Coordinates of C-alpha atoms in Angstrom, one line a residue:
Chain A
M1 CA 38.8 -18.7 35.4
A2 CA 35.2 -18.8 35.3
K3 CA 35.3 -15.3 36.9
N4 CA 37.1 -14.0 33.6
I5 CA 35.4 -15.1 31.0
D6 CA 32.0 -12.9 33.3
N7 CA 34.2 -10.1 33.1
R8 CA 34.4 -9.4 29.0
P9 CA 31.6 -7.3 27.9
I10 CA 28.7 -8.6 26.2
I11 CA 28.6 -6.0 24.3
E12 CA 31.0 -3.8 22.6
L13 CA 31.0 -0.7 19.7
R14 CA 34.0 0.7 17.9
N15 CA 34.3 4.0 16.9
V16 CA 30.7 4.0 15.6
S17 CA 29.8 6.2 12.9
K18 CA 26.4 7.0 11.1
R19 CA 24.8 10.5 9.4
F20 CA 21.4 10.6 8.1
G21 CA 21.6 12.8 5.3
A22 CA 23.8 16.0 6.3
L23 CA 23.2 15.3 9.5
Q24 CA 26.1 13.1 11.6
V25 CA 24.0 11.5 14.5
L26 CA 26.5 9.3 15.9
D27 CA 29.9 10.4 15.6
G28 CA 32.9 7.6 16.1
V29 CA 31.1 6.1 19.2
D30 CA 33.3 3.9 21.1
L31 CA 31.3 1.9 24.5
S32 CA 31.7 -1.6 26.1
L33 CA 29.4 -2.7 28.7
R34 CA 29.1 -5.4 31.5
R35 CA 27.5 -7.6 31.7
G36 CA 25.1 -7.9 34.4
E37 CA 24.6 -3.9 34.8
T38 CA 22.4 -1.1 34.4
T39 CA 23.7 1.2 31.6
V40 CA 22.2 4.4 31.4
V41 CA 22.3 6.3 28.6
I42 CA 21.4 10.4 28.8
G43 CA 20.9 13.1 26.0
E44 CA 19.2 15.4 25.0
S45 CA 16.3 14.7 21.9
G46 CA 17.8 14.1 19.1
T47 CA 21.9 12.9 20.4
G48 CA 21.3 9.9 18.9
K49 CA 20.2 7.6 21.7
S50 CA 17.2 5.8 20.4
V51 CA 20.1 5.5 17.2
L52 CA 22.5 4.2 19.2
L53 CA 20.3 1.7 20.6
K54 CA 19.2 0.8 17.3
H55 CA 22.7 -0.2 16.2
I56 CA 22.9 -2.9 18.7
V57 CA 19.9 -4.8 17.7
G58 CA 21.0 -4.5 14.2
L59 CA 17.8 -2.0 13.3
L60 CA 20.3 0.1 11.6
R61 CA 23.8 -0.5 10.4
P62 CA 27.0 2.2 11.3
D63 CA 28.4 4.1 8.2
S64 CA 31.5 3.0 9.7
G65 CA 33.1 1.1 12.5
E66 CA 32.2 -2.5 14.8
I67 CA 29.7 -3.3 16.7
W68 CA 30.3 -6.3 19.2
F69 CA 28.0 -9.1 20.6
D70 CA 29.2 -11.7 23.4
G71 CA 32.2 -11.9 20.8
Q72 CA 31.1 -12.5 17.4
R73 CA 30.7 -8.9 15.4
I74 CA 27.3 -8.3 14.2
D75 CA 27.6 -5.1 12.4
T76 CA 28.4 -7.1 8.6
M77 CA 25.7 -10.1 9.3
N78 CA 22.8 -10.5 7.5
E79 CA 19.3 -10.4 8.6
Q80 CA 19.6 -13.9 9.1
A81 CA 22.2 -14.5 10.8
L82 CA 20.8 -12.1 13.4
V83 CA 18.1 -13.7 14.4
P84 CA 20.1 -16.2 16.9
I85 CA 21.7 -12.8 18.0
R86 CA 18.2 -11.7 18.4
R87 CA 16.4 -14.4 20.0
R88 CA 19.0 -13.1 23.1
M89 CA 18.1 -9.6 23.4
G90 CA 14.3 -8.2 24.6
F91 CA 13.7 -4.6 22.8
L92 CA 11.4 -2.5 25.0
F93 CA 10.3 0.2 22.2
Q94 CA 9.5 4.2 22.9
M95 CA 6.0 3.5 22.6
G96 CA 5.5 0.0 23.3
A97 CA 5.3 -1.4 19.1
L98 CA 2.0 -4.2 20.4
F99 CA 0.8 -5.6 17.6
D100 CA -2.7 -3.5 17.6
S101 CA -3.8 -6.9 15.7
M102 CA -3.5 -9.2 18.2
T103 CA -4.6 -9.7 22.3
V104 CA -2.2 -9.1 24.7
G105 CA -2.0 -12.8 25.5
E106 CA -0.8 -12.8 22.2
N107 CA 1.5 -10.3 21.4
V108 CA 3.7 -11.6 25.0
G109 CA 3.3 -15.2 23.5
F110 CA 4.2 -14.3 20.3
P111 CA 8.5 -14.5 20.5
L112 CA 7.5 -17.8 22.1
E113 CA 5.4 -18.7 19.3
E114 CA 8.3 -18.3 16.8
H115 CA 10.7 -19.0 18.0
S116 CA 10.6 -21.6 20.7
Q117 CA 9.1 -25.4 20.3
F118 CA 6.9 -25.1 23.2
K119 CA 3.6 -26.2 23.4
P120 CA 0.6 -23.8 23.6
D121 CA -0.3 -24.4 27.5
K122 CA 3.2 -24.2 27.6
I123 CA 3.2 -21.1 26.3
Q124 CA 0.2 -19.9 28.1
A125 CA 1.8 -20.4 31.2
I126 CA 5.0 -18.5 30.3
V127 CA 3.0 -15.7 28.9
E128 CA 0.8 -15.4 32.4
E129 CA 4.5 -15.3 34.0
K130 CA 5.6 -12.7 32.2
L131 CA 2.4 -10.7 33.0
K132 CA 2.7 -11.4 36.4
M133 CA 6.0 -10.6 36.7
V134 CA 4.6 -6.7 35.1
G135 CA 2.1 -7.2 37.4
L136 CA -0.9 -7.8 34.9
S137 CA -1.8 -11.0 34.4
G138 CA -5.9 -11.5 33.6
L139 CA -5.1 -8.7 31.0
Q140 CA -4.9 -11.8 28.5
A141 CA -8.0 -11.6 26.2
R142 CA -7.9 -7.3 25.5
K143 CA -6.6 -5.5 23.0
P144 CA -3.4 -3.2 23.3
G145 CA -6.0 -0.2 21.9
Q146 CA -8.1 -1.0 25.1
I147 CA -6.0 -0.7 27.9
S148 CA -3.4 2.9 28.7
G149 CA -0.3 3.6 28.2
G150 CA 1.5 2.5 31.2
Q151 CA -0.1 -0.4 31.0
K152 CA 1.2 -0.9 27.4
K153 CA 5.1 -0.2 27.9
R154 CA 4.4 -3.0 30.8
V155 CA 3.1 -5.2 27.9
A156 CA 5.3 -4.8 25.8
L157 CA 8.0 -5.1 28.7
A158 CA 6.9 -8.6 29.1
R159 CA 6.8 -9.2 25.4
A160 CA 10.8 -8.7 25.6
I161 CA 10.8 -10.6 28.1
A162 CA 9.7 -13.3 27.6
L163 CA 11.8 -15.5 26.2
D164 CA 13.9 -14.6 28.8
P165 CA 16.9 -12.2 27.3
E166 CA 20.2 -11.7 28.5
V167 CA 19.9 -8.1 27.5
V168 CA 17.2 -6.3 27.5
F169 CA 17.3 -2.5 25.7
Y170 CA 14.5 0.2 27.2
D171 CA 14.2 2.9 24.9
E172 CA 12.8 5.8 27.0
P173 CA 11.1 3.2 29.3
T174 CA 8.8 6.5 31.5
T175 CA 8.6 8.9 29.2
G176 CA 4.8 10.4 29.4
L177 CA 4.5 7.9 32.1
D178 CA 3.3 9.7 35.5
P179 CA 5.6 9.9 38.3
V180 CA 3.9 7.2 40.0
R181 CA 3.6 4.9 36.9
A182 CA 7.4 6.2 36.1
D183 CA 8.6 4.5 39.0
V184 CA 7.3 1.3 38.8
I185 CA 8.7 0.9 35.2
N186 CA 11.8 1.2 37.2
E187 CA 11.0 -1.4 39.9
L188 CA 10.2 -3.1 37.0
I189 CA 14.1 -2.6 35.4
L190 CA 15.9 -3.3 38.4
K191 CA 13.9 -6.9 39.2
L192 CA 15.3 -7.7 36.5
K193 CA 18.3 -7.0 36.8
Q194 CA 18.4 -8.7 40.2
E195 CA 16.4 -11.6 40.0
L196 CA 17.1 -12.4 36.4
H197 CA 20.7 -10.4 36.0
V198 CA 19.4 -8.9 32.5
T199 CA 22.0 -6.4 31.2
G200 CA 20.2 -3.4 31.0
I201 CA 20.8 -0.9 28.8
V202 CA 19.0 3.0 29.3
V203 CA 17.8 5.0 27.2
T204 CA 16.5 8.2 29.0
H205 CA 16.2 12.0 29.5
D206 CA 14.2 11.4 33.3
M207 CA 16.8 11.8 35.5
V208 CA 14.7 10.8 38.2
S209 CA 14.6 6.9 37.0
A210 CA 18.5 7.9 35.4
F211 CA 20.0 7.9 38.5
K212 CA 17.6 4.8 40.5
V213 CA 18.5 2.4 37.9
G214 CA 21.7 3.6 36.3
D215 CA 25.1 1.8 37.7
R216 CA 26.9 4.2 34.9
I217 CA 25.3 6.6 33.9
L218 CA 27.3 7.6 30.2
M219 CA 26.0 11.0 28.7
L220 CA 25.7 12.2 24.5
N221 CA 25.8 15.3 22.8
K222 CA 26.0 15.3 19.3
G223 CA 27.2 11.7 19.0
T224 CA 29.5 11.6 21.1
I225 CA 29.7 10.8 24.7
I226 CA 30.8 13.4 27.1
A227 CA 30.2 11.2 30.1
D228 CA 30.8 8.3 31.2
A229 CA 30.8 7.5 34.7
V230 CA 28.7 6.2 38.3
P231 CA 25.7 8.0 39.2
A232 CA 27.2 9.6 42.1
W233 CA 29.9 11.9 40.2
Y234 CA 26.8 13.7 38.1
K235 CA 25.3 14.9 41.8
T236 CA 28.6 16.9 42.0
C237 CA 30.1 17.4 37.8
D238 CA 30.7 20.8 36.6
D239 CA 30.9 20.1 33.4
P240 CA 27.8 22.8 32.3
R241 CA 26.9 20.9 29.6
V242 CA 26.1 17.5 32.2
R243 CA 24.6 20.3 34.7
R244 CA 22.7 22.1 33.1
F245 CA 21.1 18.0 31.8
V246 CA 20.9 17.1 35.3
D247 CA 19.4 19.9 36.4
G248 CA 17.0 20.5 33.4
R249 CA 17.6 23.7 32.8
A250 CA 17.6 25.4 29.5
N251 CA 20.8 27.0 28.1
E252 CA 21.7 30.6 27.7
E253 CA 21.0 30.8 24.0
D254 CA 17.7 29.3 23.8
L255 CA 16.5 31.5 26.6
K256 CA 18.0 34.5 24.7
A257 CA 16.2 33.2 21.0
L258 CA 13.1 33.0 23.1
V259 CA 13.2 36.7 24.4
A260 CA 14.0 37.8 21.0
A261 CA 11.1 36.1 19.9
K262 CA 8.7 38.0 22.0
Chain B
M1 CA 15.7 13.2 -9.8
L2 CA 16.9 10.7 -11.9
R3 CA 18.9 9.1 -9.2
R4 CA 16.3 8.7 -6.6
T5 CA 14.6 7.8 -9.2
I6 CA 17.0 4.4 -9.6
D7 CA 17.1 4.1 -5.8
I8 CA 13.4 3.2 -5.6
L9 CA 13.6 1.4 -8.1
G10 CA 16.2 -0.6 -7.2
D11 CA 14.9 -1.0 -3.4
F12 CA 11.5 -2.1 -5.0
F13 CA 13.6 -5.2 -7.1
I14 CA 14.9 -5.7 -3.8
F15 CA 11.9 -5.9 -2.1
T16 CA 10.3 -7.9 -4.8
W17 CA 12.8 -10.4 -4.9
Q18 CA 12.5 -10.6 -0.9
T19 CA 9.2 -10.8 -1.2
I20 CA 9.1 -13.6 -4.4
Y21 CA 12.0 -15.9 -2.0
W22 CA 10.1 -15.5 1.5
M23 CA 7.2 -16.4 -1.0
S24 CA 8.0 -19.5 -2.3
R25 CA 9.5 -20.9 0.9
G26 CA 7.3 -20.3 2.8
V27 CA 4.0 -21.3 0.6
W28 CA 5.2 -25.1 1.7
R29 CA 5.2 -25.2 5.8
R30 CA 2.0 -25.7 7.4
R31 CA 2.5 -23.3 10.3
N32 CA 2.6 -20.1 7.1
W33 CA -0.8 -20.6 6.3
R34 CA -2.1 -19.6 10.0
L35 CA -0.9 -16.1 8.0
L36 CA -2.3 -16.6 4.4
I37 CA -5.8 -17.8 5.4
P38 CA -7.5 -14.8 7.0
Q39 CA -5.3 -12.8 3.7
L40 CA -7.4 -14.3 1.4
Y41 CA -10.2 -13.8 3.8
E42 CA -9.3 -10.3 3.5
V43 CA -8.7 -10.9 0.4
G44 CA -11.2 -12.4 -1.7
Y45 CA -14.0 -13.2 0.1
K46 CA -14.4 -9.7 1.3
S47 CA -13.6 -8.5 -2.1
L48 CA -15.9 -10.5 -3.8
P49 CA -20.0 -8.0 -4.0
V50 CA -17.8 -5.1 -5.4
I51 CA -16.2 -6.5 -7.6
M52 CA -19.4 -8.3 -8.3
I53 CA -21.0 -5.1 -8.9
T54 CA -17.4 -3.9 -10.7
G55 CA -18.4 -6.6 -13.1
A56 CA -22.2 -6.1 -14.3
F57 CA -21.6 -1.9 -14.4
V58 CA -18.3 -2.3 -17.1
G59 CA -20.7 -5.5 -18.9
M60 CA -24.1 -3.0 -18.8
V61 CA -22.0 -0.3 -19.8
I62 CA -20.5 -1.8 -22.8
A63 CA -24.1 -3.0 -23.8
V64 CA -25.6 0.6 -23.3
Q65 CA -22.8 2.7 -25.0
S66 CA -22.2 -0.1 -27.6
I67 CA -26.6 -0.7 -28.7
E68 CA -27.5 1.8 -30.6
Q69 CA -24.3 1.4 -33.1
F70 CA -25.3 -2.1 -33.8
R71 CA -28.8 -1.2 -34.3
A72 CA -27.8 1.7 -36.9
L73 CA -25.9 -1.1 -39.0
G74 CA -29.0 -4.2 -38.5
M75 CA -26.3 -5.9 -36.9
E76 CA -27.5 -6.0 -33.1
E77 CA -27.6 -9.5 -32.6
R78 CA -23.7 -9.8 -33.5
M79 CA -23.9 -7.6 -29.6
G80 CA -22.4 -10.6 -27.6
S81 CA -19.4 -10.8 -29.2
I82 CA -18.8 -6.8 -28.4
V83 CA -20.1 -7.2 -25.1
N84 CA -18.5 -10.1 -23.8
L85 CA -15.5 -10.0 -25.7
S86 CA -14.2 -6.4 -24.0
V87 CA -15.3 -7.8 -21.1
V88 CA -13.5 -11.0 -20.6
R89 CA -10.2 -9.6 -22.2
E90 CA -9.9 -6.5 -21.4
L91 CA -12.4 -4.4 -18.7
G92 CA -13.1 -7.0 -16.7
P93 CA -9.3 -7.6 -15.5
V94 CA -8.5 -4.3 -15.8
L95 CA -11.1 -2.9 -13.6
A96 CA -10.9 -5.6 -11.0
G97 CA -7.5 -4.8 -11.1
I98 CA -8.2 -1.1 -10.3
M99 CA -11.1 -1.9 -8.5
L100 CA -8.4 -4.0 -5.7
A101 CA -5.7 -1.5 -6.3
G102 CA -8.4 0.8 -4.4
R103 CA -10.1 -1.9 -2.1
I104 CA -6.9 -3.9 -1.0
G105 CA -4.0 -1.7 -1.7
G106 CA -5.2 0.8 0.1
A107 CA -6.0 -1.2 2.8
L108 CA -2.4 -3.2 3.1
T109 CA -0.2 0.8 2.5
A110 CA -2.4 1.8 5.3
E111 CA -1.9 -1.6 7.9
L112 CA 2.0 -1.8 7.2
G113 CA 2.7 1.6 6.7
T114 CA 1.2 2.1 10.3
M115 CA 3.2 -0.5 12.0
N116 CA 5.8 1.6 10.5
V117 CA 5.6 4.2 11.9
T118 CA 4.3 3.0 15.6
E119 CA 7.8 0.7 15.4
Q120 CA 6.0 -2.9 14.8
I121 CA 7.9 -3.9 11.9
D122 CA 11.4 -3.1 13.9
A123 CA 9.8 -4.8 16.5
L124 CA 9.1 -8.0 14.9
R125 CA 12.8 -7.5 13.5
S126 CA 14.6 -6.8 17.0
M127 CA 12.0 -10.4 17.9
G128 CA 14.7 -11.7 15.2
V129 CA 11.4 -11.9 12.5
N130 CA 11.0 -11.3 9.3
P131 CA 8.9 -8.4 8.5
I132 CA 9.3 -9.5 4.7
R133 CA 8.1 -13.6 5.5
Y134 CA 5.6 -12.5 8.5
L135 CA 4.0 -9.7 6.7
V136 CA 4.0 -8.5 3.0
A137 CA 4.9 -13.0 1.6
P138 CA 1.2 -13.4 2.6
R139 CA -0.2 -10.4 1.9
V140 CA 1.0 -11.1 -1.9
L141 CA 0.2 -14.3 -2.4
A142 CA -3.0 -14.2 -1.3
C143 CA -3.3 -10.7 -4.1
F144 CA -1.4 -13.2 -6.7
I145 CA -3.4 -16.0 -6.3
L146 CA -6.8 -14.3 -6.1
T147 CA -7.0 -11.4 -8.7
P148 CA -7.1 -13.7 -10.6
A149 CA -10.7 -16.0 -9.4
L150 CA -12.3 -11.8 -8.4
T151 CA -11.9 -11.7 -12.2
L152 CA -13.0 -14.7 -12.9
F153 CA -16.5 -13.4 -10.9
A154 CA -16.3 -9.8 -12.1
D155 CA -16.1 -12.0 -16.2
F156 CA -19.5 -14.0 -15.0
T157 CA -21.4 -10.9 -13.9
G158 CA -20.0 -8.4 -16.5
A159 CA -21.5 -11.1 -19.5
L160 CA -24.5 -11.5 -17.1
G161 CA -25.0 -7.5 -17.3
G162 CA -23.6 -7.4 -21.2
W163 CA -26.6 -10.2 -21.3
F164 CA -29.6 -8.0 -19.2
V165 CA -29.1 -4.9 -21.5
S166 CA -29.3 -6.2 -24.3
V167 CA -31.6 -9.0 -23.9
V168 CA -33.9 -7.6 -21.5
L169 CA -34.4 -4.6 -21.6
E170 CA -33.6 -4.2 -25.4
G171 CA -35.0 -7.6 -26.3
I172 CA -32.3 -9.1 -28.8
A173 CA -33.1 -12.8 -29.3
P174 CA -31.3 -14.6 -26.9
G175 CA -30.0 -17.4 -29.1
P176 CA -27.9 -15.2 -31.2
Y177 CA -26.9 -13.4 -29.5
W178 CA -25.1 -16.1 -26.5
D179 CA -23.9 -17.8 -30.4
Y180 CA -22.3 -14.5 -31.7
T181 CA -20.6 -14.3 -28.0
K182 CA -18.9 -18.5 -28.5
Q183 CA -18.5 -17.8 -32.4
A184 CA -16.3 -14.0 -31.4
V185 CA -15.1 -15.2 -27.2
S186 CA -12.6 -17.9 -27.3
T187 CA -11.1 -20.6 -24.5
F188 CA -8.0 -18.0 -25.3
D189 CA -9.5 -14.6 -25.0
L190 CA -10.2 -15.5 -21.6
Y191 CA -6.9 -17.2 -20.3
S192 CA -5.7 -13.9 -22.0
G193 CA -7.9 -12.0 -19.0
I194 CA -6.7 -14.1 -16.5
I195 CA -2.9 -14.5 -17.2
K196 CA -3.3 -10.4 -17.3
S197 CA -5.2 -10.9 -13.4
F198 CA -2.3 -12.8 -12.4
F199 CA 0.1 -9.6 -13.3
F200 CA -1.7 -7.1 -12.1
G201 CA -3.3 -8.7 -8.7
A202 CA 1.4 -9.2 -8.3
A203 CA 1.8 -5.4 -9.4
L204 CA -0.4 -4.2 -7.0
G205 CA 0.2 -6.4 -4.0
L206 CA 4.0 -5.6 -4.1
V207 CA 3.3 -1.9 -4.9
S208 CA 1.1 -1.2 -1.9
C209 CA 3.5 -3.6 0.4
Y210 CA 6.3 -1.8 -0.9
S211 CA 4.3 1.5 0.0
G212 CA 3.2 1.4 3.5
F213 CA 6.7 -0.7 4.2
F214 CA 8.6 2.2 3.7
C215 CA 6.9 5.3 4.4
K216 CA 7.7 8.5 5.8
P217 CA 6.8 8.5 9.6
G218 CA 3.3 10.1 10.9
A219 CA -0.2 10.8 10.1
E220 CA 1.1 12.8 7.1
G221 CA 3.7 10.1 5.9
V222 CA 1.3 7.0 6.1
G223 CA -1.5 8.9 3.5
R224 CA 0.8 10.0 1.6
A225 CA 2.1 6.5 1.2
C226 CA -1.5 5.6 0.3
T227 CA -1.8 8.0 -2.4
T228 CA 1.3 7.2 -4.0
A229 CA 0.9 4.1 -3.6
F230 CA -3.0 3.5 -5.2
V231 CA -1.8 5.7 -8.2
T232 CA 1.7 3.5 -9.3
S233 CA -0.8 0.6 -8.8
F234 CA -3.4 2.6 -11.1
I235 CA -0.9 3.9 -13.5
V236 CA 1.3 0.4 -13.0
I237 CA -2.1 -1.9 -14.5
L238 CA -2.6 0.2 -17.1
A239 CA 0.7 -0.3 -18.0
L240 CA 1.1 -3.9 -17.2
D241 CA -2.5 -4.4 -19.3
F242 CA -0.4 -2.2 -22.6
I243 CA 2.4 -5.0 -22.4
L244 CA 0.2 -7.9 -22.8
A245 CA -2.2 -7.2 -24.7
Q246 CA 0.6 -6.8 -27.3
I247 CA 2.6 -10.1 -26.3
L248 CA -0.9 -11.8 -25.4
Q249 CA -2.4 -10.9 -29.0
D250 CA 1.1 -12.3 -30.9
I251 CA 0.9 -14.9 -29.2
Q252 CA -3.2 -15.2 -30.4
I253 CA -2.3 -14.8 -33.9
A254 CA 0.9 -17.0 -34.2
L255 CA -1.1 -20.2 -32.6
F256 CA -4.4 -19.7 -34.1
G257 CA -4.3 -17.0 -37.2
F258 CA -6.2 -13.9 -37.1
Q259 CA -10.1 -14.0 -37.0
S260 CA -12.4 -10.9 -37.3
M261 CA -14.5 -10.3 -34.9
L262 CA -17.6 -9.1 -36.8

């Protein structure tokens, strides 16, 4: 019986659509995410990957469709009602989105300050523990402006997991990092899943990362999901749209446009 | 165009309403004071020098401009009435408001705008922290409380500047100078300037925070938001001044009857 409950999806999107002006960014997306799995969403830039993530956290509201989190419908909730839901989620932003008026330590401790009743020294201990987890303990007193891009992302990750969330959203976690630093992030995503049983949703166009961390990969194209399978499938699939993306080849029309421009 | 204006006005009123809601709820909680105090320091203490200099020059300029006219009429002893009344009722509050719209408003818009485009505001929301409560309410409250306080300083240095030009430079007898001032400037005049400056403070705080909060992406978006915020604050302050001058004058006449200045 307990196993049955565990198998319920933690996040469900039902026929979600969103448009910005004339641009249809999401077009009837249906999706359900299982607990404890890492789902990777791939797709070209501008196909609505980040928009999809922001809908699940309630940062954006759909024009139509429903979004459910652990049995509760969240797209109709107001900001106040979303607070307990958001405490169960962590969001790693593309550029880190660290508060630059605060130190690294204050950034990581921020969700604890806001949402827990812990005493300051307990908060310090948790901050230290989370920073150690991302390999950056001892940097507490630095300001975000004084650390490198890769370190910022890891600090942001430490902040995202400060409250031990059940679900962590990663918005392009490896973009802009060198391959070695990118792999550190990939290892962290795997570690969180294995050690803390975190459900992960990774938005990326880095195929190395997608194959490494994904239990399941979705491909988004023009606002709809065009593929949903285990990573191995993508290595052999022959849908041209998927192939081109996975192999990183420009499409014929783009190439023609380049030649024409000359 | 009309629809867009109505949209923006609607958004602005919702924003204002939420700010007032969080201000009135938050100010009683001790925990929130740590958010307010740095803003008080920034808005109040750090603005003191410019506000006092502005006030002093306003007083001096009015004196320089009017002395010849009074002298031609042989009434230079009555200088104090016009100089101090203008400073306290009109120019002190308005110029202090405009000075603060530039100094504080610009900084607020740029700060919140940068936080917006670097996803820091989204990060707050994703962590279940209401950005209006956390960022906007303390800033607007600081502007609201401290603009009148700073206006008092501008009034003071304005009176000092007027005195300096009239009495020290132009040799008007100090006794009659202050006697005529006392006759012309009532407590109500002082209050009416201060009442106005509460409105100016609230207006410049709200307009600046709103512009930053909803600015367009990129450095260009932040820059444009700062320009819009300053121009809007400036016009709103002048328009409020016009409306409030009318209302306060009616009240004064109803309470004390009409009094000639000369």
